[in-house]
Amino acid sequence: MSTRTASLPSGGTAPTLARKILRDDVYDALLEMLMTQRLAPGQSLSIDGLARELGVSQTPIREALVQLEHTGLVIRAALKGYTVTAPLTAAQMAELIDAREVIELAAVERAVGRSGLSERLESAHAEHQAVIARYGLDRQPSADAVQGQLLEYFRADWAFHETIIRGCGNRFIDQMASILGANVHRMRQSMDRGLTDSADALREHAEILAAFQVGNRARAVGAMARHLQGVSQRAQAEAPPGH
Amino acid sequence: MSTRTASLPSGGTAPTLARKILRDDVYDALLEMLMTQRLAPGQSLSIDGLARELGVSQTPIREALVQLEHTGLVIRAALKGYTVTAPLTAAQMAELIDAREVIELAAVERAVGRSGLSERLESAHAEHQAVIARYGLDRQPSADAVQGQLLEYFRADWAFHETIIRGCGNRFIDQMASILGANVHRMRQSMDRGLTDSADALREHAEILAAFQVGNRARAVGAMARHLQGVSQRAQAEAPPGH
DNA sequence: TGATCAAAGATCCTATGGGATTTTACGGTA
DNA sequence: TACCGTAAAATCCCATAGGATCTTTGATCA
């Protein structure tokens, strides 16, 4: 999700210090603003305006926008600037689920049994669980903070999936899947019934995790397939086929 | 491969005029220099140097490099600049073939039977054939122009694959596969036995095309699988497992 | 040899400005 | 009113210059 340094062959934590330059901070800031809908779909993004708002020059803004463009969150029209991409249509959501099945099932198939992955997956799942538990009993917060919570749900949820993807041992599959993350969240915020979905997802994740822990590849693939089917059904339940 | 304007839902030719800005030209120029090895692997890319060499300012160079970064052809180290990515190792080549199988077999499965695709595929195949025939009888040209020919072979070859990928009806699969193109060429130029491979590939493409023309999905998937197996075997024949 | 430190070089960013294009506002005509 | 052409404002895109910060190089010293 966030900017990564060039992924190392041996997938441990990067030994290089996280040298960050301003462009990466701008990228993260813009990503956050897009994820929380502070920059709403359809809105046009003035380079000069963003530069003033974030207190930086135009150069890092330009580079961050180029980088954002290939996530699909913004689109560029020559000589007209950048605009925030419109929400996903129902057809696009179906395509996204389909693409996730292609990539994530392949990732699961390659990831089961790789050393250390089961443990990382377990900790990602625990973190996911903790995030949901933390806000589970909250009364309705400010409408502004809802987007922030939704983003936190999403990050913990996607971290589980990303753990599998990045642990599959194929850097090209990993690289390709990095395109999906932002779109998955876009889809999620189109139908914000945050907590109920999270509970369902958590249950389905648990089954995936269990299959990984016993090293049962076929069962893991099946559990992931059922999970993505669940995501698809919950999406359809929200958006009637007419729209 | 090249820069596309935002792909329209109905996949016709874009009605918008091809407004190009300098950044896109710089991107194409750098891509060409990378593909033809005029910028060799390991070489460090000075933004200031490239700006002087291409006769433009630093701004479009920066944006083009950010865009190139996500193709995998160049990598960026914070505060140290960009460098041309090292050639693919044997392990990375195996991963690339594996990733291609995941994406391209899924694309074929979804593409067979879609209207108009069979015709576009046939014309792409004819073009591929024409390119090979054109240079088939050439005597050895200048060592400089060999890379140009190889690039032309590659473009015609990949155009066949891209026709299937872009015709599969899933824009996310399409978007993900766009990452692979440049890497496929990198792999190809690591083992430059250009023409013999092209002849084999052409034969295998013909079988894929035939399956598309009769609308036989299973046969098309099988033909693509055999083709990718062939690519893999030819790669292994060139690079012994020791290296 | 190995370590310390200063100078050179590069990267990254800022700031400013202008050419080119799009957008908007405005006035004229049917 | 609706449509069309023109002028002004806004914006994008790029050029240029320069400074802050980091990396690299190379020389000095123990």
PDB file of N, CA and C (backbone and C1' of nucleotides) in Angstrom, chain B residues 19 46 62 77 79 81, chain C residues 10-13 21-22:
ATOM      1  N   ARG B  19      -3.590  14.511 -27.705  1.00  0.00           N
ATOM      2  CA  ARG B  19      -2.818  15.620 -27.157  1.00  0.00           C
ATOM      3  C   ARG B  19      -1.641  15.063 -26.381  1.00  0.00           C
ATOM      4  N   SER B  46      21.461  10.331 -14.428  1.00  0.00           N
ATOM      5  CA  SER B  46      21.446  11.675 -13.861  1.00  0.00           C
ATOM      6  C   SER B  46      20.313  12.477 -14.480  1.00  0.00           C
ATOM      7  N   ARG B  62      11.874  14.232 -14.697  1.00  0.00           N
ATOM      8  CA  ARG B  62      11.458  13.697 -13.395  1.00  0.00           C
ATOM      9  C   ARG B  62      10.171  12.909 -13.512  1.00  0.00           C
ATOM     10  N   ALA B  77      16.827   5.069  -5.721  1.00  0.00           N
ATOM     11  CA  ALA B  77      17.328   5.022  -4.358  1.00  0.00           C
ATOM     12  C   ALA B  77      17.264   6.441  -3.811  1.00  0.00           C
ATOM     13  N   LEU B  79      17.812   9.828  -2.426  1.00  0.00           N
ATOM     14  CA  LEU B  79      18.990  10.696  -2.312  1.00  0.00           C
ATOM     15  C   LEU B  79      20.175  10.194  -3.122  1.00  0.00           C
ATOM     16  N   GLY B  81      19.383   8.830  -6.524  1.00  0.00           N
ATOM     17  CA  GLY B  81      18.969   8.913  -7.918  1.00  0.00           C
ATOM     18  C   GLY B  81      18.529   7.602  -8.525  1.00  0.00           C
TER      19      GLY B  81
ATOM     20  P    DA C  10      28.529  15.474 -10.585  1.00  0.00           P
ATOM     21  O5'  DA C  10      27.226  14.958  -9.839  1.00  0.00           O
ATOM     22  C5'  DA C  10      27.273  13.741  -9.105  1.00  0.00           C
ATOM     23  C4'  DA C  10      26.031  13.611  -8.250  1.00  0.00           C
ATOM     24  C3'  DA C  10      24.750  14.029  -8.978  1.00  0.00           C
ATOM     25  O3'  DA C  10      23.875  12.910  -9.076  1.00  0.00           O
ATOM     26  C1'  DA C  10      24.917  15.066  -6.819  1.00  0.00           C
ATOM     27  P    DT C  11      22.442  13.091  -9.748  1.00  0.00           P
ATOM     28  O5'  DT C  11      21.472  13.192  -8.492  1.00  0.00           O
ATOM     29  C5'  DT C  11      21.688  12.343  -7.378  1.00  0.00           C
ATOM     30  C4'  DT C  11      20.854  12.813  -6.197  1.00  0.00           C
ATOM     31  C3'  DT C  11      19.380  13.051  -6.528  1.00  0.00           C
ATOM     32  O3'  DT C  11      18.571  12.424  -5.558  1.00  0.00           O
ATOM     33  C1'  DT C  11      20.313  14.958  -5.474  1.00  0.00           C
ATOM     34  P    DC C  12      17.005  12.183  -5.850  1.00  0.00           P
ATOM     35  O5'  DC C  12      16.325  13.437  -5.114  1.00  0.00           O
ATOM     36  C5'  DC C  12      16.473  13.572  -3.710  1.00  0.00           C
ATOM     37  C4'  DC C  12      16.039  14.955  -3.271  1.00  0.00           C
ATOM     38  C3'  DC C  12      14.641  15.373  -3.737  1.00  0.00           C
ATOM     39  O3'  DC C  12      13.800  15.555  -2.606  1.00  0.00           O
ATOM     40  C1'  DC C  12      16.238  17.127  -4.011  1.00  0.00           C
ATOM     41  P    DC C  13      12.234  15.794  -2.840  1.00  0.00           P
ATOM     42  O5'  DC C  13      12.129  17.388  -2.811  1.00  0.00           O
ATOM     43  C5'  DC C  13      12.524  18.075  -1.634  1.00  0.00           C
ATOM     44  C4'  DC C  13      12.749  19.534  -1.929  1.00  0.00           C
ATOM     45  C3'  DC C  13      11.520  20.299  -2.418  1.00  0.00           C
ATOM     46  O3'  DC C  13      10.979  21.046  -1.331  1.00  0.00           O
ATOM     47  C1'  DC C  13      13.562  20.972  -3.514  1.00  0.00           C
ATOM     48  P    DT C  21      -0.781  25.602 -28.035  1.00  0.00           P
ATOM     49  O5'  DT C  21      -1.989  25.231 -27.062  1.00  0.00           O
ATOM     50  C5'  DT C  21      -1.804  24.204 -26.090  1.00  0.00           C
ATOM     51  C4'  DT C  21      -2.866  24.299 -25.021  1.00  0.00           C
ATOM     52  C3'  DT C  21      -4.306  24.363 -25.544  1.00  0.00           C
ATOM     53  O3'  DT C  21      -5.022  23.218 -25.108  1.00  0.00           O
ATOM     54  C1'  DT C  21      -3.925  25.951 -23.809  1.00  0.00           C
ATOM     55  P    DT C  22      -6.527  22.948 -25.623  1.00  0.00           P
ATOM     56  O5'  DT C  22      -7.379  23.291 -24.311  1.00  0.00           O
ATOM     57  C5'  DT C  22      -7.020  22.710 -23.072  1.00  0.00           C
ATOM     58  C4'  DT C  22      -7.712  23.426 -21.926  1.00  0.00           C
ATOM     59  C3'  DT C  22      -9.237  23.480 -22.031  1.00  0.00           C
ATOM     60  O3'  DT C  22      -9.818  22.968 -20.851  1.00  0.00           O
ATOM     61  C1'  DT C  22      -8.353  25.648 -21.592  1.00  0.00           C
TER      62       DT C  22
END
